[in-house]
CSV table of C-alpha atoms in Angstrom, one decimal:
chain,number,residue,atom,x,y,z
A,1,MET,CA,0.1,-0.2,0.4
A,2,LEU,CA,2.7,2.5,0.9
A,3,CYS,CA,4.9,1.6,-2.4
A,4,CYS,CA,0.9,2.7,-4.6
A,5,CYS,CA,1.0,6.0,-2.7
A,6,CYS,CA,4.3,6.7,-3.1
A,7,CYS,CA,4.4,5.4,-6.7
A,8,CYS,CA,1.1,8.0,-7.1
A,9,CYS,CA,2.7,11.0,-5.5
A,10,CYS,CA,5.7,10.5,-7.5
A,11,PHE,CA,3.4,10.3,-11.0
A,12,TYR,CA,2.0,13.6,-9.5
A,13,CYS,CA,5.1,15.5,-9.3
A,14,LEU,CA,5.6,14.8,-13.0
A,15,SER,CA,2.9,15.9,-14.4
A,16,VAL,CA,3.1,19.2,-12.2
A,17,ALA,CA,6.7,19.4,-13.6
A,18,ALA,CA,5.5,19.3,-16.9
A,19,ALA,CA,3.0,21.6,-16.5
A,20,VAL,CA,5.3,24.6,-14.3
A,21,GLY,CA,7.4,27.1,-16.8
A,22,THR,CA,9.7,28.1,-14.5
A,23,ALA,CA,13.2,26.6,-13.9
A,24,CYS,CA,12.9,27.1,-9.8
A,25,TRP,CA,9.3,24.9,-9.3
A,26,ARG,CA,11.4,23.0,-11.9
A,27,PHE,CA,13.8,22.1,-9.5
A,28,LEU,CA,11.8,21.9,-6.4
A,29,PHE,CA,9.4,19.2,-7.1
A,30,THR,CA,12.4,17.0,-8.6
A,31,LEU,CA,13.7,17.1,-5.3
A,32,LEU,CA,10.2,15.9,-4.2
A,33,LEU,CA,10.6,13.0,-6.2
A,34,PHE,CA,13.9,12.7,-5.4
A,35,PHE,CA,12.8,12.6,-1.5
A,36,LEU,CA,9.9,10.3,-1.9
A,37,SER,CA,11.8,8.1,-4.8
A,38,PHE,CA,14.2,7.3,-1.2
A,39,LEU,CA,11.5,6.5,0.4
A,40,CYS,CA,9.5,3.6,-1.5
A,41,PHE,CA,13.2,2.3,-1.7
A,42,SER,CA,14.0,1.6,1.8
A,43,THR,CA,10.5,1.3,2.8
A,44,ILE,CA,10.6,-2.3,0.0
A,45,SER,CA,14.5,-2.7,1.2
A,46,LEU,CA,12.7,-2.7,4.3
A,47,VAL,CA,10.2,-5.6,3.7
A,48,ILE,CA,12.3,-7.4,1.5
A,49,SER,CA,14.9,-8.2,4.7
A,50,LYS,CA,12.3,-8.8,6.6
A,51,GLY,CA,10.7,-11.5,4.4
A,52,CYS,CA,14.0,-13.3,3.2
A,53,ASN,CA,14.8,-13.6,7.3
A,54,PHE,CA,11.0,-15.5,7.6
A,55,VAL,CA,11.7,-17.1,4.3
A,56,LEU,CA,15.5,-18.6,5.5
A,57,TYR,CA,14.0,-19.4,8.4
A,58,ARG,CA,10.9,-20.9,7.4
A,59,MET,CA,13.5,-23.3,4.7
A,60,SER,CA,15.7,-24.5,7.0
A,61,LEU,CA,13.2,-26.4,8.6
A,62,VAL,CA,11.9,-27.6,5.6
A,63,HIS,CA,15.7,-28.9,4.9
A,64,HIS,CA,15.8,-30.1,7.9
A,65,PHE,CA,12.9,-32.1,7.9
A,66,PHE,CA,13.6,-33.6,4.3
A,67,HIS,CA,17.3,-34.6,5.2
A,68,VAL,CA,17.7,-34.6,8.5
A,69,LYS,CA,15.0,-36.3,10.2
A,70,GLY,CA,14.7,-38.6,7.0
A,71,GLY,CA,10.9,-36.8,6.0
A,72,VAL,CA,8.9,-39.0,3.3
A,73,THR,CA,9.3,-37.1,0.2
A,74,THR,CA,7.9,-38.5,-3.7
A,75,ASN,CA,11.6,-39.5,-4.1
A,76,THR,CA,11.6,-42.3,-0.9
A,77,ALA,CA,8.0,-42.5,-0.1
A,78,LYS,CA,8.6,-46.1,-2.1
A,79,ASN,CA,12.0,-46.4,0.4
A,80,ASN,CA,10.1,-47.1,3.5
A,81,THR,CA,12.1,-51.1,4.3
A,82,GLY,CA,15.2,-52.1,3.8
A,83,SER,CA,18.2,-54.0,5.7
A,84,SER,CA,19.4,-52.5,8.2
A,85,GLU,CA,23.3,-51.9,8.9
A,86,SER,CA,24.0,-55.4,10.3
A,87,GLY,CA,22.1,-56.5,7.5
A,88,THR,CA,19.1,-58.0,8.9
A,89,ALA,CA,15.6,-57.4,8.8
A,90,ALA,CA,14.4,-54.1,9.1
A,91,GLU,CA,11.0,-51.1,8.1
A,92,THR,CA,10.8,-47.8,8.8
A,93,ILE,CA,7.9,-47.0,11.6
A,94,HIS,CA,6.3,-43.5,11.6
A,95,VAL,CA,6.1,-41.6,14.5
A,96,ALA,CA,4.2,-38.8,15.9
A,97,VAL,CA,6.4,-36.5,17.7
A,98,GLN,CA,4.8,-33.3,20.6
A,99,GLY,CA,6.9,-30.8,22.3
A,100,CYS,CA,5.0,-29.5,25.5
A,101,CYS,CA,1.6,-30.8,25.5
A,102,HIS,CA,0.0,-28.6,28.2
A,103,GLY,CA,-3.1,-30.3,28.4
A,104,GLU,CA,-4.0,-30.4,25.5
A,105,LEU,CA,-5.3,-33.9,23.7
A,106,ASP,CA,-7.3,-33.4,21.3
A,107,HIS,CA,-5.1,-30.7,18.9
A,108,ILE,CA,-2.3,-32.9,19.8
A,109,TYR,CA,-4.4,-35.5,18.5
A,110,ALA,CA,-6.4,-33.4,15.3
A,111,ALA,CA,-3.4,-32.9,14.3
A,112,CYS,CA,-1.9,-36.2,13.9
A,113,ALA,CA,-5.0,-37.2,12.0
A,114,ALA,CA,-4.7,-34.8,9.8
A,115,HIS,CA,-1.4,-36.0,8.9
A,116,GLU,CA,-2.4,-39.4,8.3
A,117,LYS,CA,-5.2,-38.0,5.9
A,118,ALA,CA,-2.9,-35.3,4.1
A,119,THR,CA,0.4,-38.0,3.7
A,120,GLY,CA,-2.1,-41.1,3.8
A,121,ARG,CA,0.9,-42.5,6.1
A,122,ARG,CA,-0.4,-44.8,10.1
A,123,ILE,CA,1.4,-42.9,12.7
A,124,GLU,CA,2.8,-46.2,15.2
A,125,PHE,CA,2.4,-44.1,17.9
A,126,VAL,CA,3.5,-40.4,19.5
A,127,VAL,CA,5.8,-38.8,22.0
A,128,CYS,CA,5.4,-36.0,24.0
A,129,CYS,CA,8.6,-34.3,25.6
A,130,GLY,CA,6.7,-33.3,28.8
A,131,ASP,CA,4.4,-30.7,30.5
A,132,PHE,CA,2.2,-33.0,29.2
A,133,GLN,CA,-0.2,-32.6,32.3
A,134,ALA,CA,-2.2,-35.9,33.3
A,135,VAL,CA,-4.5,-33.3,35.8
A,136,ARG,CA,-7.5,-35.8,37.1
A,137,ASP,CA,-9.6,-33.7,38.9
A,138,GLU,CA,-9.1,-30.2,40.5
A,139,ALA,CA,-7.2,-32.3,43.5
A,140,ASP,CA,-4.6,-32.5,41.4
A,141,LEU,CA,-4.1,-28.8,40.1
A,142,ARG,CA,-3.2,-28.6,43.9
A,143,SER,CA,0.6,-30.0,42.8
A,144,MET,CA,1.4,-28.0,39.6
A,145,ALA,CA,3.3,-25.7,39.4
A,146,VAL,CA,1.5,-22.8,37.1
A,147,PRO,CA,0.4,-19.6,37.3
A,148,GLN,CA,-3.3,-19.4,38.1
A,149,LYS,CA,-4.2,-18.3,35.1
A,150,TYR,CA,-3.3,-21.7,34.3
A,151,CYS,CA,-4.9,-23.8,36.4
A,152,VAL,CA,-7.4,-25.6,35.0
A,153,LEU,CA,-7.8,-28.8,33.6
A,154,GLY,CA,-7.0,-29.9,30.8
A,155,ASP,CA,-8.3,-32.6,28.1
A,156,PHE,CA,-6.6,-35.5,29.8
A,157,SER,CA,-9.8,-35.2,32.4
A,158,ALA,CA,-12.0,-36.8,29.8
A,159,TYR,CA,-9.0,-39.5,28.7
A,160,TYR,CA,-9.1,-40.7,32.3
A,161,ARG,CA,-13.1,-40.8,32.8
A,162,ARG,CA,-12.9,-43.0,30.1
A,163,GLU,CA,-15.3,-40.7,27.6
A,164,LYS,CA,-13.0,-40.7,25.1
A,165,HIS,CA,-10.4,-43.2,23.9
A,166,ALA,CA,-6.7,-42.5,22.8
A,167,PRO,CA,-7.0,-42.6,18.6
A,168,TYR,CA,-3.2,-43.5,19.6
A,169,LEU,CA,-0.6,-44.8,22.0
A,170,THR,CA,0.8,-42.4,23.5
A,171,LEU,CA,4.2,-41.7,25.5
A,172,PHE,CA,5.4,-39.0,27.6
A,173,VAL,CA,7.7,-37.6,30.4
A,174,GLY,CA,7.3,-35.4,33.2
A,175,GLY,CA,8.3,-31.2,32.5
A,176,ASN,CA,8.2,-29.1,34.9
A,177,HIS,CA,4.0,-28.4,35.2
A,178,GLU,CA,3.0,-31.4,35.8
A,179,GLY,CA,0.6,-33.4,38.4
A,180,SER,CA,3.6,-34.6,40.6
A,181,ASP,CA,1.5,-36.1,43.3
A,182,TRP,CA,0.4,-38.5,41.4
A,183,LEU,CA,3.8,-39.4,38.8
A,184,ALA,CA,5.6,-39.6,42.0
A,185,THR,CA,3.2,-42.7,43.2
A,186,GLU,CA,3.7,-44.1,39.4
A,187,CYS,CA,7.7,-42.6,39.2
A,188,TYR,CA,8.7,-46.3,37.7
A,189,GLY,CA,6.1,-46.3,34.8
A,190,GLY,CA,2.1,-46.5,34.0
A,191,PHE,CA,-1.2,-46.0,32.1
A,192,LEU,CA,-2.7,-43.0,33.6
A,193,ALA,CA,-5.2,-43.8,31.3
A,194,PRO,CA,-6.0,-46.0,28.4
A,195,ASN,CA,-3.5,-46.3,26.0
A,196,ILE,CA,-1.5,-43.1,27.5
A,197,TYR,CA,1.7,-44.1,29.0
A,198,TYR,CA,4.1,-42.3,31.6
A,199,ILE,CA,7.8,-43.5,31.1
A,200,GLY,CA,8.7,-42.7,34.4
A,201,HIS,CA,11.0,-40.1,36.7
A,202,SER,CA,13.6,-42.1,34.3
A,203,GLY,CA,12.5,-45.1,32.1
A,204,ALA,CA,12.9,-47.4,29.1
A,205,VAL,CA,10.0,-49.7,28.0
A,206,ILE,CA,9.7,-51.8,23.9
A,207,VAL,CA,7.0,-50.7,22.0
A,208,ASP,CA,5.4,-53.2,19.9
A,209,ASP,CA,8.5,-55.8,20.2
A,210,ARG,CA,11.3,-53.6,18.1
A,211,VAL,CA,11.7,-49.7,19.5
A,212,THR,CA,13.0,-49.2,22.9
A,213,ILE,CA,12.7,-45.8,24.0
A,214,ALA,CA,14.0,-44.7,26.9
A,215,GLY,CA,13.4,-41.0,29.4
A,216,LEU,CA,14.0,-38.8,31.5
A,217,SER,CA,11.6,-36.2,33.6
A,218,GLY,CA,11.9,-33.3,35.0
A,219,ILE,CA,14.0,-29.8,34.4
A,220,PHE,CA,17.8,-29.3,36.0
A,221,LYS,CA,18.0,-27.0,38.9
A,222,GLY,CA,21.9,-27.7,40.4
A,223,HIS,CA,21.5,-26.5,44.2
A,224,ASP,CA,18.1,-29.7,44.1
A,225,TYR,CA,20.1,-32.5,41.8
A,226,ALA,CA,21.8,-34.0,44.6
A,227,ARG,CA,19.4,-33.3,47.3
A,228,PRO,CA,16.4,-36.2,48.8
A,229,TYR,CA,13.3,-36.0,47.1
A,230,PRO,CA,11.0,-33.7,49.4
A,231,SER,CA,7.8,-35.3,51.5
A,232,ARG,CA,4.7,-36.1,50.0
A,233,PRO,CA,2.5,-34.3,49.2
A,234,PHE,CA,4.1,-32.0,47.3
A,235,HIS,CA,1.0,-29.5,47.7
A,236,ALA,CA,1.7,-28.8,51.2
A,237,SER,CA,4.6,-25.9,50.5
A,238,GLU,CA,4.9,-24.0,46.7
A,239,ALA,CA,9.2,-24.7,47.4
A,240,ALA,CA,7.8,-29.2,48.3
A,241,LYS,CA,5.5,-28.9,44.8
A,242,ARG,CA,8.3,-26.5,42.0
A,243,SER,CA,11.6,-28.8,43.9
A,244,ALA,CA,9.4,-32.3,43.0
A,245,TYR,CA,10.2,-31.8,39.2
A,246,HIS,CA,13.7,-31.1,40.0
A,247,VAL,CA,15.6,-34.1,38.0
A,248,ARG,CA,17.8,-36.1,40.2
A,249,ARG,CA,20.9,-38.0,40.9
A,250,ILE,CA,20.0,-41.3,41.2
A,251,GLU,CA,17.8,-41.0,37.9
A,252,VAL,CA,20.8,-39.9,35.3
A,253,GLU,CA,22.7,-42.5,37.0
A,254,LYS,CA,20.9,-45.3,36.9
A,255,LEU,CA,20.1,-44.4,32.9
A,256,ARG,CA,24.4,-44.1,32.9
A,257,ALA,CA,24.7,-47.8,34.0
A,258,PHE,CA,21.2,-49.1,31.9
A,259,SER,CA,23.7,-47.9,29.0
A,260,GLN,CA,26.3,-49.2,30.2
A,261,ALA,CA,24.9,-52.7,31.1
A,262,LEU,CA,23.2,-52.4,27.1
A,263,GLU,CA,27.1,-51.5,25.3
A,264,ARG,CA,28.8,-54.3,27.3
A,265,MET,CA,26.4,-56.8,26.2
A,266,ARG,CA,27.0,-55.9,22.3
A,267,GLN,CA,30.3,-56.9,23.1
A,268,PRO,CA,30.8,-60.8,20.7
A,269,ALA,CA,28.9,-63.3,22.6
A,270,SER,CA,30.5,-66.3,23.5
A,271,SER,CA,29.4,-70.1,22.3
A,272,LEU,CA,27.4,-71.2,24.8
A,273,VAL,CA,25.1,-70.3,27.1
A,274,THR,CA,24.2,-72.2,30.1
A,275,ALA,CA,20.8,-72.1,31.7
A,276,SER,CA,21.5,-70.8,34.5
A,277,MET,CA,22.4,-67.0,33.0
A,278,ALA,CA,18.4,-66.8,32.1
A,279,ALA,CA,15.6,-66.0,34.8
A,280,PRO,CA,12.0,-66.5,34.4
A,281,SER,CA,10.5,-65.3,32.3
A,282,ALA,CA,6.3,-64.4,30.7
A,283,SER,CA,7.6,-65.7,27.3
A,284,PRO,CA,11.2,-67.8,27.4
A,285,SER,CA,12.2,-66.5,23.2
A,286,ARG,CA,12.2,-63.5,24.6
A,287,CYS,CA,15.4,-61.9,26.4
A,288,ALA,CA,16.9,-58.5,26.8
A,289,GLY,CA,19.6,-59.3,24.0
A,290,GLU,CA,17.0,-58.8,21.7
A,291,PHE,CA,16.4,-54.8,22.3
A,292,PRO,CA,20.5,-53.9,22.6
A,293,HIS,CA,20.1,-50.6,21.8
A,294,ILE,CA,17.7,-47.3,22.5
A,295,ASP,CA,16.1,-45.6,19.1
A,296,LEU,CA,14.3,-42.4,21.1
A,297,PHE,CA,15.5,-40.8,24.3
A,298,LEU,CA,13.2,-38.7,25.6
A,299,SER,CA,13.5,-35.4,27.7
A,300,HIS,CA,12.2,-32.2,28.8
A,301,ASP,CA,15.0,-29.9,29.3
A,302,TRP,CA,17.3,-30.3,26.4
A,303,PRO,CA,21.1,-31.1,27.2
A,304,ALA,CA,23.7,-28.2,27.9
A,305,GLY,CA,25.8,-27.6,24.5
A,306,ILE,CA,23.6,-29.2,21.8
A,307,THR,CA,23.3,-25.8,20.1
A,308,LYS,CA,27.0,-26.0,19.2
A,309,TYR,CA,25.6,-29.0,16.9
A,310,GLY,CA,23.0,-26.9,15.4
A,311,ASP,CA,22.7,-23.7,13.8
A,312,GLU,CA,23.4,-22.2,17.1
A,313,THR,CA,22.8,-18.6,15.3
A,314,GLN,CA,19.4,-18.6,14.1
A,315,LEU,CA,18.3,-19.3,17.3
A,316,LEU,CA,19.4,-16.6,19.0
A,317,ARG,CA,17.8,-14.4,16.1
A,318,TYR,CA,14.5,-15.7,17.7
A,319,LYS,CA,15.4,-16.4,21.0
A,320,PRO,CA,18.0,-13.7,21.9
A,321,PHE,CA,17.4,-14.2,25.7
A,322,PHE,CA,19.2,-17.6,25.5
A,323,GLU,CA,22.8,-15.9,25.0
A,324,GLU,CA,24.1,-15.6,28.5
A,325,ASP,CA,22.8,-19.0,29.5
A,326,ILE,CA,24.5,-20.3,25.9
A,327,ARG,CA,27.6,-18.5,27.5
A,328,HIS,CA,28.0,-19.6,30.2
A,329,GLY,CA,26.4,-23.6,29.3
A,330,ALA,CA,23.5,-23.3,31.7
A,331,LEU,CA,21.2,-23.6,28.8
A,332,GLY,CA,19.9,-27.6,30.1
A,333,ASN,CA,20.9,-30.3,31.6
A,334,PRO,CA,24.7,-29.8,31.7
A,335,HIS,CA,24.5,-33.5,32.9
A,336,THR,CA,22.3,-34.7,29.9
A,337,MET,CA,25.4,-34.2,27.4
A,338,PRO,CA,27.3,-36.9,28.8
A,339,LEU,CA,24.5,-39.4,28.7
A,340,LEU,CA,23.8,-37.9,25.5
A,341,ARG,CA,26.7,-39.3,23.9
A,342,ALA,CA,27.3,-42.7,26.0
A,343,VAL,CA,23.2,-44.0,24.8
A,344,LYS,CA,23.9,-42.9,21.8
A,345,PRO,CA,20.0,-43.0,20.4
A,346,ARG,CA,18.7,-42.7,17.1
A,347,TYR,CA,16.8,-39.8,17.9
A,348,TRP,CA,17.0,-37.3,21.4
A,349,LEU,CA,13.7,-35.8,21.5
A,350,ALA,CA,13.2,-32.6,23.8
A,351,ALA,CA,10.5,-29.7,24.7
A,352,HIS,CA,10.6,-26.8,27.0
A,353,LEU,CA,12.6,-24.1,25.8
A,354,HIS,CA,9.1,-23.3,23.4
A,355,CYS,CA,10.7,-23.0,20.3
A,356,GLN,CA,12.4,-25.3,17.0
A,357,PHE,CA,15.5,-26.6,16.8
A,358,GLU,CA,17.7,-29.3,15.5
A,359,ALA,CA,21.1,-30.8,15.3
A,360,THR,CA,23.3,-33.5,14.6
A,361,ILE,CA,25.4,-35.0,17.2
A,362,PRO,CA,28.1,-37.5,15.9
A,363,HIS,CA,29.5,-39.8,17.5
A,364,HIS,CA,33.2,-40.8,16.4
A,365,ASP,CA,33.6,-43.6,18.8
A,366,VAL,CA,31.5,-46.5,17.5
A,367,GLU,CA,33.4,-49.1,15.4
A,368,ASN,CA,32.1,-51.1,12.5
A,369,ASP,CA,31.2,-53.6,15.2
A,370,ALA,CA,28.5,-51.4,16.9
A,371,ALA,CA,27.7,-50.4,13.6
A,372,ALA,CA,26.9,-53.5,13.1
A,373,ALA,CA,24.4,-53.8,16.2
A,374,GLY,CA,22.4,-51.1,15.4
A,375,VAL,CA,24.5,-48.2,16.8
A,376,PRO,CA,23.5,-45.1,15.2
A,377,ARG,CA,27.1,-43.2,14.5
A,378,ALA,CA,25.3,-39.7,14.9
A,379,THR,CA,21.9,-38.8,17.1
A,380,LYS,CA,19.8,-36.2,15.7
A,381,PHE,CA,18.1,-34.0,18.3
A,382,LEU,CA,14.7,-32.8,18.0
A,383,ALA,CA,13.4,-29.7,20.4
A,384,LEU,CA,9.4,-28.3,19.4
A,385,ASP,CA,7.5,-25.7,20.6
A,386,LYS,CA,4.4,-26.1,23.1
A,387,CYS,CA,1.2,-26.3,21.6
A,388,SER,CA,-1.4,-23.5,21.9
A,389,LYS,CA,1.2,-21.2,19.5
A,390,GLY,CA,-0.3,-23.5,16.8
A,391,LYS,CA,3.3,-24.2,14.7
A,392,GLY,CA,5.9,-26.1,15.2
A,393,PHE,CA,4.8,-28.3,18.3
A,394,ILE,CA,4.6,-31.5,16.4
A,395,ASP,CA,7.0,-32.9,13.6
A,396,PHE,CA,6.7,-36.7,12.6
A,397,ILE,CA,9.4,-38.5,11.5
A,398,ASP,CA,11.2,-41.8,10.0
A,399,VAL,CA,12.5,-44.3,12.7
A,400,ARG,CA,14.3,-47.1,11.0
A,401,VAL,CA,13.9,-51.0,13.4
A,402,SER,CA,15.1,-54.1,12.6
A,403,ARG,CA,13.8,-57.0,13.7
A,404,GLY,CA,16.5,-58.6,14.1
A,405,ALA,CA,15.7,-62.3,15.6
A,406,HIS,CA,13.3,-62.5,17.5
A,407,PRO,CA,10.5,-65.2,15.7
A,408,THR,CA,7.5,-63.2,16.0
A,409,THR,CA,6.0,-63.2,12.8
A,410,GLU,CA,3.0,-60.8,11.5
A,411,LYS,CA,0.7,-63.8,11.9
A,412,ASN,CA,1.4,-64.9,15.4
A,413,ARG,CA,2.3,-61.0,16.5
A,414,GLU,CA,-1.7,-60.1,15.3
A,415,GLN,CA,-2.9,-63.6,17.1
A,416,THR,CA,-0.9,-62.1,20.5
A,417,ALA,CA,-2.6,-58.8,20.5
A,418,ARG,CA,-5.2,-59.4,21.8
A,419,GLU,CA,-3.4,-60.8,25.1
A,420,GLN,CA,-0.2,-58.4,25.8
A,421,ARG,CA,0.5,-55.6,26.4
A,422,ARG,CA,1.9,-53.4,23.6
A,423,VAL,CA,5.1,-51.2,26.3
A,424,VAL,CA,7.5,-54.2,28.1
A,425,HIS,CA,9.7,-53.0,31.0
A,426,HIS,CA,13.1,-53.2,28.4
A,427,PRO,CA,14.7,-56.7,31.0
A,428,LEU,CA,17.6,-55.2,32.2
A,429,TRP,CA,15.9,-51.6,33.3
A,430,LEU,CA,14.4,-53.4,36.1
A,431,GLU,CA,17.5,-55.2,36.6
A,432,VAL,CA,18.9,-51.3,38.0
A,433,LEU,CA,15.5,-51.1,39.3
A,434,ARG,CA,16.2,-53.7,41.4
A,435,GLU,CA,19.1,-52.7,43.0
A,436,THR,CA,18.4,-48.7,42.9
A,437,HIS,CA,14.9,-48.8,44.8
A,438,GLY,CA,16.5,-48.7,48.3
A,439,PHE,CA,18.2,-45.6,47.1
A,440,LEU,CA,15.3,-43.9,45.6
A,441,THR,CA,13.8,-41.3,47.7
A,442,SER,CA,17.0,-40.3,49.2
A,443,ASN,CA,19.2,-40.3,46.1
A,444,ASN,CA,22.7,-40.1,48.2
A,445,ASN,CA,26.2,-40.7,46.6
A,446,GLU,CA,26.4,-44.4,48.3
A,447,TRP,CA,24.9,-46.0,44.7
A,448,SER,CA,26.6,-44.7,41.2
A,449,ALA,CA,26.0,-46.7,37.9
A,450,ASP,CA,29.8,-47.5,38.0
A,451,SER,CA,29.5,-49.8,41.0
A,452,CYS,CA,26.5,-51.3,39.1
A,453,ALA,CA,26.7,-54.8,40.1
A,454,LEU,CA,24.8,-55.5,36.2
A,455,LEU,CA,28.1,-54.8,34.6
A,456,ARG,CA,29.9,-57.5,36.2
A,457,LEU,CA,27.5,-59.8,34.8
A,458,THR,CA,29.2,-61.5,31.0
A,459,PRO,CA,27.2,-59.7,28.1
A,460,ASP,CA,25.8,-63.5,27.8
A,461,GLU,CA,24.6,-63.9,30.8
A,462,LEU,CA,23.1,-60.0,30.1
A,463,ARG,CA,21.2,-60.8,27.4
A,464,HIS,CA,19.0,-63.5,29.4
A,465,ARG,CA,18.8,-61.4,32.3
A,466,GLY,CA,15.9,-60.0,34.0
A,467,ILE,CA,11.9,-61.0,33.2
A,468,TRP,CA,9.8,-60.4,30.1
A,469,LEU,CA,6.7,-57.9,32.2
A,470,PRO,CA,4.0,-56.1,30.3
A,471,ALA,CA,3.7,-52.4,31.9
A,472,SER,CA,1.1,-51.9,33.4
A,473,SER,CA,1.8,-49.8,37.1
A,474,THR,CA,4.6,-48.9,39.1
A,475,ALA,CA,2.4,-51.3,41.8
A,476,SER,CA,2.9,-54.4,38.7
A,477,VAL,CA,6.5,-53.3,38.8
A,478,LEU,CA,7.0,-53.9,42.4
A,479,GLU,CA,5.3,-56.7,43.0
A,480,ALA,CA,7.1,-58.3,40.2
A,481,LEU,CA,10.7,-57.9,41.9
A,482,VAL,CA,8.6,-58.0,44.9
A,483,LEU,CA,9.8,-55.4,46.6
A,484,PRO,CA,8.0,-53.2,48.7
A,485,PRO,CA,7.1,-49.6,47.6
A,486,ALA,CA,9.8,-46.2,48.5
A,487,PRO,CA,8.0,-43.0,50.0
A,488,LEU,CA,8.6,-41.0,47.8
A,489,GLN,CA,5.5,-44.0,45.6
A,490,ARG,CA,3.1,-43.8,49.0
A,491,PRO,CA,-0.1,-42.4,48.0
A,492,PRO,CA,-1.0,-39.4,50.1
A,493,ARG,CA,-3.9,-40.1,52.5
A,494,GLY,CA,-6.8,-40.5,51.0
A,495,GLU,CA,-5.5,-40.9,48.1
A,496,ASP,CA,-5.2,-45.5,48.5
A,497,ALA,CA,-9.1,-46.1,47.6
A,498,ARG,CA,-9.0,-43.9,44.4
A,499,ARG,CA,-5.4,-45.3,43.3
A,500,ARG,CA,-7.5,-49.3,43.9
A,501,THR,CA,-10.1,-48.0,41.1
A,502,HIS,CA,-8.0,-46.9,38.9
A,503,ALA,CA,-5.8,-49.6,38.4
A,504,SER,CA,-8.7,-51.8,38.3
A,505,ALA,CA,-10.1,-49.9,35.3
A,506,LEU,CA,-7.0,-50.5,34.0
């Protein structure tokens, strides 16, 4: 509009200048014409500059989607199956990744359905990277740390009451805006509603007998990292309510021990496996050795230092107030970058900072044998925005999974689908829980990953260690491992009846 006005003014000035006969008037109108032309040129330049920055930013996201994350185009859509690096049969599954949920499940599921309709691709499951806000009722709101204007029931309550059913299997980790009391009760993981699974304060599960997902809930605060969890109920004080979602040392150490056990398990096998090595299992044909690496790792916080592996300059254009934290290495959790390098997942997915960011972290220490076993030579990092902003809150990735040596075929998979849950605890993770249960609440220095008893076992023993336990609730884990509830896991007074009702319904 401004350009059109300038052009009209210029045309008018030229007409008047031609009509005026004196040189003086012609000179004055020429100056006016020059001024208006300069204004017009400056305005157009500013608009183009701003527009180019926005277009380049969006193009960078498109570039990352197709070339970094393995998005599907007309050239790649036909190549959804193939061989893994080890030469075993492999396939690609389509997974929806959500940033901060903030209780807007209906919006997320609608976006997934629209994506399926537009692309013709089936989403296997949805993962959410925190601030899920699994709030059942007004009582749960008391333990959720949010400003008063956001202290409202979200969509989850309808799924909990079974008024709605989640159309996709949904797995999530906790953030810093959660009903912390309930999540503490289920800190070893559990279904909070049909088809909606909380991975736990930390956890590792196998989905659909082929994808291993690990996760870490909460955000990092240095003053709470080595402290015990606060006493429950958390809503008794504002300090306890906020301390409850801070990452504890014991959770990171458990994941470190698990990753080291996987690494040891991947070492060459001996030719003999004795029967005494195997632990009781609901299905003897299944063992930890069939799931030797982690495909997806979920966290709410970013690993500190992750910005150095992506477009940090573009991130600072969008979030300039990150600059000081980045300079001091304080943007994110300083303990999860070493964990990322140890775990080496295919994808590390996060949220919390309400922006979209991608990076690729190379693993130069991955040898050919490890790569053949499925360990990636690089981890792809993806952080997404919050749901309420409408853009950048959800994305879709292709995850290459190997069926390995498991005898399950499509036919008997369909036959057993009604009998088995889609989510199963990783057998070695259960062994880590068994060993660390007594240190959970105290979070002291008496136990660390380096002292983990699992690491004294041989690779063959690790492959056949543990039990095959379908995921249900933290109570079912404690029962299977013959462990008493830790103080952190005991429900507040008056909650027992509600918990029993919930468990029986699931």
